[in-house]
mmCIF file of C-alpha atoms and ligand atoms in Angstrom:
data_model
loop_
_atom_site.group_PDB
_atom_site.id
_atom_site.type_symbol
_atom_site.label_atom_id
_atom_site.label_comp_id
_atom_site.label_asym_id
_atom_site.label_seq_id
_atom_site.Cartn_x
_atom_site.Cartn_y
_atom_site.Cartn_z
ATOM 1 C CA MET A 512 -14.694 -4.509 25.960
ATOM 2 C CA GLN A 513 -15.756 -0.902 25.391
ATOM 3 C CA ILE A 514 -16.433 0.464 21.917
ATOM 4 C CA THR A 515 -16.560 4.246 21.887
ATOM 5 C CA PRO A 516 -17.203 6.512 18.846
ATOM 6 C CA VAL A 517 -14.430 9.072 18.217
ATOM 7 C CA GLN A 518 -15.221 12.423 16.589
ATOM 8 C CA ALA A 519 -13.292 12.814 13.316
ATOM 9 C CA PRO A 520 -14.989 15.186 10.790
ATOM 10 C CA SER A 521 -12.934 13.806 7.879
ATOM 11 C CA HIS A 522 -14.161 10.254 8.440
ATOM 12 C CA GLU A 523 -17.551 8.471 8.395
ATOM 13 C CA THR A 524 -17.024 6.403 11.529
ATOM 14 C CA VAL A 525 -14.123 5.968 13.957
ATOM 15 C CA LEU A 526 -14.291 3.603 16.898
ATOM 16 C CA ARG A 527 -11.977 3.306 19.897
ATOM 17 C CA VAL A 528 -11.787 -0.315 21.071
ATOM 18 C CA HIS A 529 -10.593 -0.819 24.612
ATOM 19 C CA ASP A 530 -10.343 -3.658 27.086
ATOM 20 C CA ALA A 531 -8.081 -2.920 30.062
ATOM 21 C CA GLU A 532 -8.194 -6.500 31.388
ATOM 22 C CA ILE A 533 -6.531 -7.995 28.325
ATOM 23 C CA GLY A 534 -4.353 -4.919 27.492
ATOM 24 C CA LEU A 535 -6.180 -4.017 24.310
ATOM 25 C CA THR A 536 -6.415 -0.497 22.882
ATOM 26 C CA GLY A 537 -7.031 0.141 19.229
ATOM 27 C CA PHE A 538 -9.004 2.055 16.616
ATOM 28 C CA ILE A 539 -11.104 1.203 13.579
ATOM 29 C CA ALA A 540 -11.367 4.086 11.097
ATOM 30 C CA LEU A 541 -13.828 4.134 8.210
ATOM 31 C CA HIS A 542 -12.889 6.977 5.917
ATOM 32 C CA SER A 543 -15.470 6.365 3.192
ATOM 33 C CA THR A 544 -18.024 3.730 2.228
ATOM 34 C CA HIS A 545 -19.287 5.613 -0.860
ATOM 35 C CA LEU A 546 -17.915 3.060 -3.282
ATOM 36 C CA GLY A 547 -18.584 -0.022 -1.129
ATOM 37 C CA PRO A 548 -17.686 -1.527 2.249
ATOM 38 C CA ALA A 549 -14.494 -0.025 3.668
ATOM 39 C CA ALA A 550 -11.548 -2.403 3.224
ATOM 40 C CA GLY A 551 -8.055 -2.141 4.670
ATOM 41 C CA GLY A 552 -5.792 -4.144 6.929
ATOM 42 C CA LEU A 553 -5.244 -4.354 10.659
ATOM 43 C CA ARG A 554 -1.850 -3.084 11.815
ATOM 44 C CA MET A 555 -0.258 -3.799 15.210
ATOM 45 C CA ARG A 556 2.775 -1.876 16.348
ATOM 46 C CA PRO A 557 3.920 0.099 19.364
ATOM 47 C CA TYR A 558 2.664 3.710 19.204
ATOM 48 C CA ALA A 559 3.995 6.520 21.362
ATOM 49 C CA SER A 560 0.482 7.528 22.341
ATOM 50 C CA GLU A 561 -3.181 6.948 21.607
ATOM 51 C CA ASP A 562 -3.152 10.109 19.540
ATOM 52 C CA ALA A 563 -0.348 8.689 17.370
ATOM 53 C CA ALA A 564 -2.322 5.421 16.874
ATOM 54 C CA LEU A 565 -5.471 7.329 15.978
ATOM 55 C CA THR A 566 -3.588 9.576 13.556
ATOM 56 C CA ASP A 567 -2.149 6.518 11.829
ATOM 57 C CA ALA A 568 -5.568 4.882 11.498
ATOM 58 C CA LEU A 569 -7.072 8.085 10.074
ATOM 59 C CA ARG A 570 -4.266 8.601 7.603
ATOM 60 C CA LEU A 571 -4.061 4.975 6.487
ATOM 61 C CA SER A 572 -7.861 4.631 6.037
ATOM 62 C CA ARG A 573 -7.967 7.720 3.904
ATOM 63 C CA GLY A 574 -5.172 6.216 1.807
ATOM 64 C CA MET A 575 -7.237 3.068 1.323
ATOM 65 C CA THR A 576 -10.140 5.085 -0.023
ATOM 66 C CA TYR A 577 -7.867 6.500 -2.730
ATOM 67 C CA LYS A 578 -6.209 3.173 -3.476
ATOM 68 C CA ASN A 579 -9.433 1.199 -3.776
ATOM 69 C CA ALA A 580 -11.095 3.841 -5.894
ATOM 70 C CA ALA A 581 -8.069 4.190 -8.199
ATOM 71 C CA ALA A 582 -8.088 0.405 -8.670
ATOM 72 C CA GLY A 583 -11.722 0.497 -9.722
ATOM 73 C CA LEU A 584 -12.784 -1.706 -6.827
ATOM 74 C CA PRO A 585 -16.282 -1.525 -5.329
ATOM 75 C CA LEU A 586 -14.708 -0.904 -1.927
ATOM 76 C CA GLY A 587 -14.316 2.048 0.350
ATOM 77 C CA GLY A 588 -11.421 2.964 2.634
ATOM 78 C CA GLY A 589 -10.877 1.700 6.153
ATOM 79 C CA LYS A 590 -8.026 0.638 8.438
ATOM 80 C CA ALA A 591 -7.584 -0.628 11.969
ATOM 81 C CA VAL A 592 -4.719 -0.359 14.416
ATOM 82 C CA ILE A 593 -3.892 -2.060 17.688
ATOM 83 C CA MET A 594 -1.355 -0.499 20.025
ATOM 84 C CA GLY A 595 1.417 -2.781 21.160
ATOM 85 C CA ASP A 596 4.287 -5.113 20.323
ATOM 86 C CA ALA A 597 2.958 -7.568 17.731
ATOM 87 C CA SER A 598 5.277 -10.311 18.963
ATOM 88 C CA LYS A 599 3.414 -10.267 22.280
ATOM 89 C CA LYS A 600 -0.183 -10.207 20.932
ATOM 90 C CA THR A 601 -2.600 -12.652 22.505
ATOM 91 C CA PRO A 602 -5.480 -14.658 20.980
ATOM 92 C CA GLU A 603 -7.858 -12.822 23.405
ATOM 93 C CA GLN A 604 -6.844 -9.459 21.993
ATOM 94 C CA LEU A 605 -7.503 -10.590 18.421
ATOM 95 C CA VAL A 606 -10.778 -12.315 19.156
ATOM 96 C CA THR A 607 -12.011 -9.289 21.163
ATOM 97 C CA PHE A 608 -10.936 -6.889 18.408
ATOM 98 C CA ALA A 609 -12.810 -9.155 15.942
ATOM 99 C CA ARG A 610 -16.029 -8.490 17.914
ATOM 100 C CA ALA A 611 -15.555 -4.809 17.328
ATOM 101 C CA VAL A 612 -15.090 -5.431 13.610
ATOM 102 C CA GLN A 613 -18.312 -7.495 13.621
ATOM 103 C CA SER A 614 -20.176 -4.674 15.359
ATOM 104 C CA LEU A 615 -19.794 -2.685 12.120
ATOM 105 C CA GLU A 616 -21.947 -5.392 10.392
ATOM 106 C CA GLY A 617 -19.877 -5.459 7.193
ATOM 107 C CA ARG A 618 -19.238 -1.713 6.746
ATOM 108 C CA TYR A 619 -15.541 -2.636 7.345
ATOM 109 C CA TRP A 620 -13.528 -5.610 6.094
ATOM 110 C CA THR A 621 -10.182 -6.250 7.747
ATOM 111 C CA ALA A 622 -7.108 -8.196 6.556
ATOM 112 C CA GLU A 623 -3.396 -8.493 7.424
ATOM 113 C CA ASP A 624 -1.171 -5.472 7.673
ATOM 114 C CA MET A 625 2.063 -4.941 9.608
ATOM 115 C CA GLY A 626 2.300 -7.260 12.635
ATOM 116 C CA MET A 627 -0.446 -9.631 11.453
ATOM 117 C CA SER A 628 -0.376 -13.059 9.826
ATOM 118 C CA PRO A 629 -2.911 -15.231 8.007
ATOM 119 C CA SER A 630 -3.315 -17.381 11.144
ATOM 120 C CA ASP A 631 -4.192 -14.239 13.113
ATOM 121 C CA MET A 632 -6.920 -13.510 10.583
ATOM 122 C CA GLU A 633 -8.149 -17.096 10.904
ATOM 123 C CA LEU A 634 -8.443 -16.569 14.672
ATOM 124 C CA MET A 635 -10.571 -13.530 14.107
ATOM 125 C CA THR A 636 -13.103 -15.554 12.154
ATOM 126 C CA GLN A 637 -14.301 -16.870 15.551
ATOM 127 C CA GLU A 638 -16.030 -13.553 16.044
ATOM 128 C CA THR A 639 -16.408 -11.936 12.603
ATOM 129 C CA LYS A 640 -16.941 -13.003 9.030
ATOM 130 C CA PHE A 641 -15.670 -9.688 7.722
ATOM 131 C CA VAL A 642 -12.034 -10.727 7.528
ATOM 132 C CA ALA A 643 -9.884 -11.518 4.472
ATOM 133 C CA GLY A 644 -6.328 -12.673 4.028
ATOM 134 C CA LEU A 645 -7.191 -16.141 5.352
ATOM 135 C CA PRO A 646 -4.811 -19.026 4.880
ATOM 136 C CA ASN A 647 -7.531 -21.473 3.752
ATOM 137 C CA GLY A 648 -10.975 -21.482 2.248
ATOM 138 C CA ALA A 649 -12.699 -21.409 -1.131
ATOM 139 C CA HIS A 650 -11.796 -17.768 -1.800
ATOM 140 C CA ALA A 651 -8.569 -17.460 0.199
ATOM 141 C CA SER A 652 -6.333 -15.116 -1.793
ATOM 142 C CA GLY A 653 -2.912 -15.912 -0.287
ATOM 143 C CA ASP A 654 0.217 -13.763 -0.316
ATOM 144 C CA PRO A 655 -0.666 -10.550 -2.181
ATOM 145 C CA SER A 656 2.946 -9.446 -2.780
ATOM 146 C CA PRO A 657 3.533 -11.208 -6.195
ATOM 147 C CA ILE A 658 0.449 -9.415 -7.540
ATOM 148 C CA THR A 659 1.510 -6.131 -5.908
ATOM 149 C CA ALA A 660 4.905 -6.489 -7.620
ATOM 150 C CA ARG A 661 3.271 -7.306 -10.969
ATOM 151 C CA GLY A 662 1.209 -4.053 -10.654
ATOM 152 C CA ILE A 663 4.363 -2.040 -9.878
ATOM 153 C CA PHE A 664 6.265 -3.618 -12.746
ATOM 154 C CA ASN A 665 3.426 -2.646 -15.139
ATOM 155 C CA SER A 666 3.441 0.860 -13.636
ATOM 156 C CA ILE A 667 7.236 1.120 -14.106
ATOM 157 C CA LYS A 668 6.786 0.290 -17.778
ATOM 158 C CA THR A 669 4.003 2.879 -18.193
ATOM 159 C CA THR A 670 6.095 5.469 -16.353
ATOM 160 C CA ALA A 671 9.090 4.645 -18.584
ATOM 161 C CA ARG A 672 6.965 5.142 -21.707
ATOM 162 C CA HIS A 673 5.904 8.589 -20.493
ATOM 163 C CA ARG A 674 9.412 9.640 -19.360
ATOM 164 C CA PHE A 675 11.597 8.037 -21.991
ATOM 165 C CA GLY A 676 9.226 7.431 -24.927
ATOM 166 C CA SER A 677 9.538 3.589 -24.673
ATOM 167 C CA ASP A 678 8.478 1.012 -22.097
ATOM 168 C CA ASP A 679 11.372 -1.254 -22.988
ATOM 169 C CA LEU A 680 13.316 -1.794 -19.728
ATOM 170 C CA ASN A 681 16.159 -3.708 -21.392
ATOM 171 C CA GLY A 682 19.293 -1.843 -20.323
ATOM 172 C CA ARG A 683 17.492 0.664 -18.093
ATOM 173 C CA THR A 684 18.826 1.040 -14.565
ATOM 174 C CA VAL A 685 16.338 0.708 -11.705
ATOM 175 C CA SER A 686 17.318 1.357 -8.056
ATOM 176 C CA VAL A 687 15.216 -0.628 -5.607
ATOM 177 C CA GLN A 688 14.964 0.270 -1.887
ATOM 178 C CA GLY A 689 13.682 -2.648 0.221
ATOM 179 C CA LEU A 690 14.044 -6.261 -0.901
ATOM 180 C CA GLY A 691 11.218 -7.860 1.159
ATOM 181 C CA HIS A 692 8.134 -9.562 -0.220
ATOM 182 C CA VAL A 693 7.346 -6.851 -2.812
ATOM 183 C CA GLY A 694 10.896 -5.710 -3.598
ATOM 184 C CA GLY A 695 12.090 -9.306 -4.089
ATOM 185 C CA TYR A 696 9.383 -10.156 -6.670
ATOM 186 C CA LEU A 697 9.855 -6.778 -8.388
ATOM 187 C CA CYS A 698 13.581 -7.441 -8.794
ATOM 188 C CA GLN A 699 12.756 -10.757 -10.399
ATOM 189 C CA TYR A 700 10.387 -9.153 -12.940
ATOM 190 C CA LEU A 701 12.792 -6.309 -13.688
ATOM 191 C CA ASN A 702 15.657 -8.741 -14.154
ATOM 192 C CA GLU A 703 13.585 -10.800 -16.576
ATOM 193 C CA ALA A 704 12.870 -7.624 -18.559
ATOM 194 C CA GLY A 705 16.617 -6.943 -18.872
ATOM 195 C CA ALA A 706 16.836 -4.044 -16.417
ATOM 196 C CA LYS A 707 20.071 -3.381 -14.506
ATOM 197 C CA LEU A 708 19.461 -3.304 -10.767
ATOM 198 C CA ILE A 709 20.953 -1.284 -7.905
ATOM 199 C CA VAL A 710 19.525 -2.646 -4.657
ATOM 200 C CA ALA A 711 19.518 -1.783 -0.928
ATOM 201 C CA ASP A 712 18.064 -3.174 2.281
ATOM 202 C CA ILE A 713 18.934 -2.819 5.925
ATOM 203 C CA ASP A 714 19.166 -6.621 5.922
ATOM 204 C CA THR A 715 22.562 -7.154 4.334
ATOM 205 C CA ASP A 716 22.118 -10.921 3.906
ATOM 206 C CA ARG A 717 19.018 -10.208 1.753
ATOM 207 C CA VAL A 718 21.015 -7.730 -0.343
ATOM 208 C CA GLN A 719 23.662 -10.376 -1.027
ATOM 209 C CA GLU A 720 20.957 -12.921 -1.912
ATOM 210 C CA ILE A 721 19.299 -10.580 -4.423
ATOM 211 C CA CYS A 722 22.650 -9.505 -5.908
ATOM 212 C CA ALA A 723 23.525 -13.180 -6.530
ATOM 213 C CA LEU A 724 20.148 -14.004 -7.979
ATOM 214 C CA TYR A 725 19.825 -11.057 -10.366
ATOM 215 C CA ASP A 726 23.407 -9.850 -10.885
ATOM 216 C CA ALA A 727 22.489 -6.614 -9.116
ATOM 217 C CA GLU A 728 24.809 -3.929 -7.711
ATOM 218 C CA ALA A 729 24.576 -3.411 -3.970
ATOM 219 C CA ALA A 730 24.132 0.045 -2.351
ATOM 220 C CA THR A 731 23.910 1.013 1.271
ATOM 221 C CA ALA A 732 20.545 2.076 2.739
ATOM 222 C CA GLU A 733 21.793 5.707 2.591
ATOM 223 C CA ASP A 734 23.346 5.613 -0.911
ATOM 224 C CA ILE A 735 20.279 4.159 -2.588
ATOM 225 C CA LEU A 736 18.598 7.555 -2.231
ATOM 226 C CA THR A 737 21.275 9.270 -4.310
ATOM 227 C CA ALA A 738 22.184 6.401 -6.667
ATOM 228 C CA LYS A 739 22.251 7.296 -10.363
ATOM 229 C CA ALA A 740 19.524 5.355 -12.096
ATOM 230 C CA ASP A 741 16.720 5.865 -14.625
ATOM 231 C CA ILE A 742 13.981 4.905 -12.183
ATOM 232 C CA PHE A 743 13.864 4.661 -8.375
ATOM 233 C CA ALA A 744 11.520 2.059 -6.912
ATOM 234 C CA PRO A 745 10.872 2.586 -3.169
ATOM 235 C CA CYS A 746 9.637 -0.697 -1.647
ATOM 236 C CA ALA A 747 10.438 -0.321 2.007
ATOM 237 C CA ILE A 748 9.071 2.473 4.195
ATOM 238 C CA GLY A 749 6.892 5.560 3.883
ATOM 239 C CA ALA A 750 7.804 9.263 3.807
ATOM 240 C CA ILE A 751 11.093 8.688 2.011
ATOM 241 C CA LEU A 752 10.350 11.313 -0.596
ATOM 242 C CA ASN A 753 10.788 14.541 1.385
ATOM 243 C CA GLU A 754 12.369 17.959 0.890
ATOM 244 C CA ALA A 755 15.903 16.686 1.667
ATOM 245 C CA SER A 756 15.807 13.399 -0.247
ATOM 246 C CA ILE A 757 14.124 14.847 -3.295
ATOM 247 C CA ALA A 758 16.810 17.540 -3.653
ATOM 248 C CA ASN A 759 19.428 14.739 -3.931
ATOM 249 C CA LEU A 760 17.630 12.158 -6.123
ATOM 250 C CA ASN A 761 19.655 11.214 -9.200
ATOM 251 C CA VAL A 762 16.850 9.642 -11.274
ATOM 252 C CA GLU A 763 14.323 10.558 -13.968
ATOM 253 C CA ALA A 764 11.327 8.836 -12.433
ATOM 254 C CA VAL A 765 10.032 7.272 -9.216
ATOM 255 C CA CYS A 766 7.662 4.337 -9.199
ATOM 256 C CA GLY A 767 7.536 1.753 -6.364
ATOM 257 C CA GLY A 768 5.458 -0.171 -3.931
ATOM 258 C CA ALA A 769 5.900 1.474 -0.533
ATOM 259 C CA ASN A 770 2.821 3.097 0.940
ATOM 260 C CA ASN A 771 2.752 6.848 1.627
ATOM 261 C CA GLN A 772 6.007 7.600 -0.140
ATOM 262 C CA LEU A 773 5.465 11.357 -0.094
ATOM 263 C CA ALA A 774 6.212 12.851 3.301
ATOM 264 C CA THR A 775 3.801 15.725 2.531
ATOM 265 C CA GLN A 776 1.574 16.664 -0.380
ATOM 266 C CA GLU A 777 4.030 19.411 -1.306
ATOM 267 C CA ASP A 778 6.595 16.752 -2.109
ATOM 268 C CA GLY A 779 4.658 15.721 -5.194
ATOM 269 C CA GLY A 780 5.157 19.304 -6.415
ATOM 270 C CA ARG A 781 8.874 19.143 -5.445
ATOM 271 C CA LEU A 782 9.402 16.086 -7.613
ATOM 272 C CA HIS A 783 7.532 17.738 -10.486
ATOM 273 C CA ALA A 784 9.631 20.897 -10.115
ATOM 274 C CA ARG A 785 12.773 18.757 -10.454
ATOM 275 C CA GLY A 786 11.416 17.091 -13.550
ATOM 276 C CA ILE A 787 11.206 13.690 -11.876
ATOM 277 C CA LEU A 788 8.110 11.823 -13.032
ATOM 278 C CA TYR A 789 6.302 10.274 -10.022
ATOM 279 C CA ALA A 790 3.815 7.404 -10.337
ATOM 280 C CA PRO A 791 1.425 7.829 -7.390
ATOM 281 C CA ASP A 792 2.077 5.051 -4.915
ATOM 282 C CA PHE A 793 -1.588 4.305 -4.254
ATOM 283 C CA VAL A 794 -2.031 3.563 -8.006
ATOM 284 C CA ALA A 795 1.229 1.685 -8.586
ATOM 285 C CA ASN A 796 0.874 -0.606 -5.523
ATOM 286 C CA ALA A 797 -2.860 -1.403 -5.767
ATOM 287 C CA GLY A 798 -2.243 -4.971 -6.971
ATOM 288 C CA GLY A 799 -2.251 -6.241 -3.393
ATOM 289 C CA ILE A 800 -5.695 -4.932 -2.571
ATOM 290 C CA ILE A 801 -6.966 -6.187 -5.922
ATOM 291 C CA ASN A 802 -5.853 -9.619 -4.845
ATOM 292 C CA VAL A 803 -7.485 -9.277 -1.431
ATOM 293 C CA ALA A 804 -10.682 -7.962 -3.057
ATOM 294 C CA THR A 805 -11.164 -11.306 -4.833
ATOM 295 C CA GLU A 806 -11.601 -12.806 -1.336
ATOM 296 C CA ILE A 807 -13.935 -10.088 -0.030
ATOM 297 C CA LEU A 808 -16.029 -10.154 -3.217
ATOM 298 C CA GLU A 809 -15.906 -13.981 -3.499
ATOM 299 C CA VAL A 810 -14.728 -13.718 -7.127
ATOM 300 C CA ALA A 811 -15.064 -17.078 -8.920
ATOM 301 C CA ASP A 812 -12.208 -16.626 -11.455
ATOM 302 C CA ARG A 813 -9.517 -14.911 -9.415
ATOM 303 C CA ALA A 814 -6.792 -14.945 -12.090
ATOM 304 C CA ALA A 815 -9.062 -13.377 -14.699
ATOM 305 C CA TYR A 816 -10.316 -10.710 -12.251
ATOM 306 C CA VAL A 817 -6.705 -9.801 -11.228
ATOM 307 C CA ASP A 818 -5.609 -9.615 -14.884
ATOM 308 C CA GLU A 819 -8.528 -7.397 -15.816
ATOM 309 C CA LYS A 820 -8.084 -5.055 -12.821
ATOM 310 C CA LEU A 821 -4.299 -4.821 -13.311
ATOM 311 C CA ALA A 822 -4.865 -3.930 -17.010
ATOM 312 C CA THR A 823 -7.417 -1.261 -15.972
ATOM 313 C CA LEU A 824 -4.958 0.103 -13.382
ATOM 314 C CA ASP A 825 -2.425 0.590 -16.200
ATOM 315 C CA VAL A 826 -4.922 2.520 -18.246
ATOM 316 C CA THR A 827 -5.676 4.660 -15.195
ATOM 317 C CA LEU A 828 -2.012 5.434 -14.584
ATOM 318 C CA ASP A 829 -1.558 6.262 -18.259
ATOM 319 C CA ALA A 830 -4.496 8.723 -18.056
ATOM 320 C CA ILE A 831 -3.063 10.258 -14.845
ATOM 321 C CA LEU A 832 0.384 10.819 -16.335
ATOM 322 C CA THR A 833 -1.127 12.171 -19.566
ATOM 323 C CA ARG A 834 -3.325 14.612 -17.714
ATOM 324 C CA ALA A 835 -0.418 15.697 -15.405
ATOM 325 C CA LYS A 836 1.670 16.462 -18.500
ATOM 326 C CA GLN A 837 -1.114 18.497 -20.081
ATOM 327 C CA MET A 838 -1.671 20.404 -16.848
ATOM 328 C CA ASP A 839 2.048 20.688 -16.077
ATOM 329 C CA CYS A 840 1.512 19.489 -12.551
ATOM 330 C CA SER A 841 2.284 16.553 -10.233
ATOM 331 C CA PRO A 842 0.685 13.198 -11.089
ATOM 332 C CA ASP A 843 -0.123 12.806 -7.420
ATOM 333 C CA ALA A 844 -2.305 15.939 -7.484
ATOM 334 C CA VAL A 845 -4.048 14.640 -10.613
ATOM 335 C CA ALA A 846 -4.635 11.166 -9.154
ATOM 336 C CA THR A 847 -6.037 12.635 -5.932
ATOM 337 C CA SER A 848 -8.392 14.946 -7.769
ATOM 338 C CA ILE A 849 -9.654 12.114 -10.046
ATOM 339 C CA VAL A 850 -10.602 10.089 -6.955
ATOM 340 C CA ASP A 851 -12.143 13.097 -5.296
ATOM 341 C CA GLU A 852 -14.317 13.588 -8.411
ATOM 342 C CA MET A 853 -15.383 9.853 -8.322
ATOM 343 C CA LEU A 854 -16.327 10.153 -4.620
ATOM 344 C CA ALA A 855 -18.237 13.357 -5.108
ATOM 345 C CA ALA A 856 -20.191 11.822 -8.026
ATOM 346 C CA LYS A 857 -21.140 8.816 -5.844
ATOM 347 C CA ALA A 858 -22.062 10.992 -2.906
ATOM 348 C CA ALA A 859 -24.297 13.243 -5.023
HETATM 349 P P1 NAD B 1850 8.510 -6.518 3.841
HETATM 350 O O1 NAD B 1850 8.479 -6.229 5.355
HETATM 351 O O2 NAD B 1850 8.456 -7.856 3.343
HETATM 352 O O3 NAD B 1850 9.780 -5.826 3.211
HETATM 353 C C1 NAD B 1850 10.300 -4.573 3.542
HETATM 354 C C2 NAD B 1850 11.791 -4.644 3.371
HETATM 355 O O4 NAD B 1850 12.269 -3.300 3.524
HETATM 356 C C3 NAD B 1850 12.503 -5.490 4.407
HETATM 357 O O5 NAD B 1850 13.375 -6.358 3.732
HETATM 358 C C4 NAD B 1850 13.239 -4.485 5.262
HETATM 359 O O6 NAD B 1850 14.464 -4.985 5.787
HETATM 360 C C5 NAD B 1850 13.463 -3.344 4.292
HETATM 361 N N1 NAD B 1850 13.711 -2.063 4.898
HETATM 362 C C6 NAD B 1850 13.124 -1.475 5.972
HETATM 363 N N2 NAD B 1850 13.618 -0.256 6.155
HETATM 364 C C7 NAD B 1850 14.500 -0.027 5.200
HETATM 365 C C8 NAD B 1850 15.347 1.064 4.831
HETATM 366 N N3 NAD B 1850 15.358 2.216 5.572
HETATM 367 N N4 NAD B 1850 16.134 0.997 3.736
HETATM 368 C C9 NAD B 1850 16.158 -0.131 3.012
HETATM 369 N N5 NAD B 1850 15.374 -1.242 3.305
HETATM 370 C C10 NAD B 1850 14.600 -1.133 4.393
HETATM 371 O O7 NAD B 1850 7.296 -5.573 3.299
HETATM 372 P P2 NAD B 1850 6.596 -5.749 1.870
HETATM 373 O O8 NAD B 1850 5.400 -6.569 2.060
HETATM 374 O O9 NAD B 1850 7.583 -6.074 0.840
HETATM 375 O O10 NAD B 1850 6.099 -4.224 1.698
HETATM 376 C C11 NAD B 1850 6.998 -3.217 1.279
HETATM 377 C C12 NAD B 1850 6.233 -1.887 1.168
HETATM 378 O O11 NAD B 1850 5.184 -2.033 0.233
HETATM 379 C C13 NAD B 1850 5.593 -1.423 2.470
HETATM 380 O O12 NAD B 1850 5.585 -0.007 2.476
HETATM 381 C C14 NAD B 1850 4.156 -1.907 2.325
HETATM 382 O O13 NAD B 1850 3.247 -1.136 3.111
HETATM 383 C C15 NAD B 1850 3.928 -1.713 0.847
HETATM 384 N N6 NAD B 1850 2.881 -2.576 0.242
HETATM 385 C C16 NAD B 1850 2.989 -3.889 0.337
HETATM 386 C C17 NAD B 1850 1.984 -4.687 -0.263
HETATM 387 C C18 NAD B 1850 2.058 -6.200 -0.266
HETATM 388 O O14 NAD B 1850 1.381 -6.853 -1.050
HETATM 389 N N7 NAD B 1850 2.937 -6.767 0.562
HETATM 390 C C19 NAD B 1850 0.954 -4.078 -0.953
HETATM 391 C C20 NAD B 1850 0.879 -2.685 -1.025
HETATM 392 C C21 NAD B 1850 1.911 -1.952 -0.432
#
């Protein structure tokens, strides 16, 4: 295996990990360790080129810096990617990649992301101890998505309070895009709170299942982007808030779990210009990393830690939305500048 440093001025450390014999090429990107060891998952998916894989690692690791900081976690931002079809991954690839993680001696903690499972993480423990998301063990934190959904639900209430003057969701309509792990739990919480649901997924069986469970209205994957609702909750893919989709949104607010919802930074401004209140995704969906952090930090009382951090996250979102209103600007710009200030203070 070869581990080669890659020059990336925006990041502290970037490594290219390569082993031709076992068909392994990937990157580990550490954006910032100012607040603590960099933490962020390992993603495996086919990329069109090495450049595309590197760009993804750089972008995602930066996102983790902002998410971890906004959640008040003593963790920095990092992410790793392996190029290839995850259904064809081999134990050799994972164990070899784990050696590269170990070479950073704890400056980076990995966990599952797209294409990885808890058993893959367990395999990696053969070569590194800096891995979370394990299926077993004293501090194993399990599936993060119920906690992620709890955080989004709280954020929807806070967003509703700012947009409508009340956080009572009884009778409010919420459109949900993506009914997977996060979207499914979110629908449950919204239904319990009395919200009316409009739901969409490319998996039509899943749509039927959620409609039956929560008396939801089904929309197609296209129509969910223009459905009339009070709040839109994107819980599927990134970059769905772009110039074209924002122009056609028929909602008063957006708050959901998908990572990187804004296609570009200008799209935060576009939502603001349309009077649509946007809860920054890296704040609303930080419940998952809060859950994973309990494993990395070996927290003794996980439930209490999660409750406390979710409550703080709520206060943070409230402060972001208040400041955005005072400054008449996008909450995303405010959230980003708050984290930038935190990082600058730590670096000083
Ligand atoms: P998942 O794979 O379980 O669910 C995603 C769902 O979205 C699937 O049901 C899929 O069919 C659907 N989907 C894909 N493309 C779609 C489209 N164009 N329109 C409608 N539906 C579509 O994933 P998840 O764990 O629920 O994560 C959802 C999002 O939340 C992702 O962006 C993920 O990065 C983010 N996120 C997840 C967690 C977590 O704890 N799982 C934490 C933070 C952020």
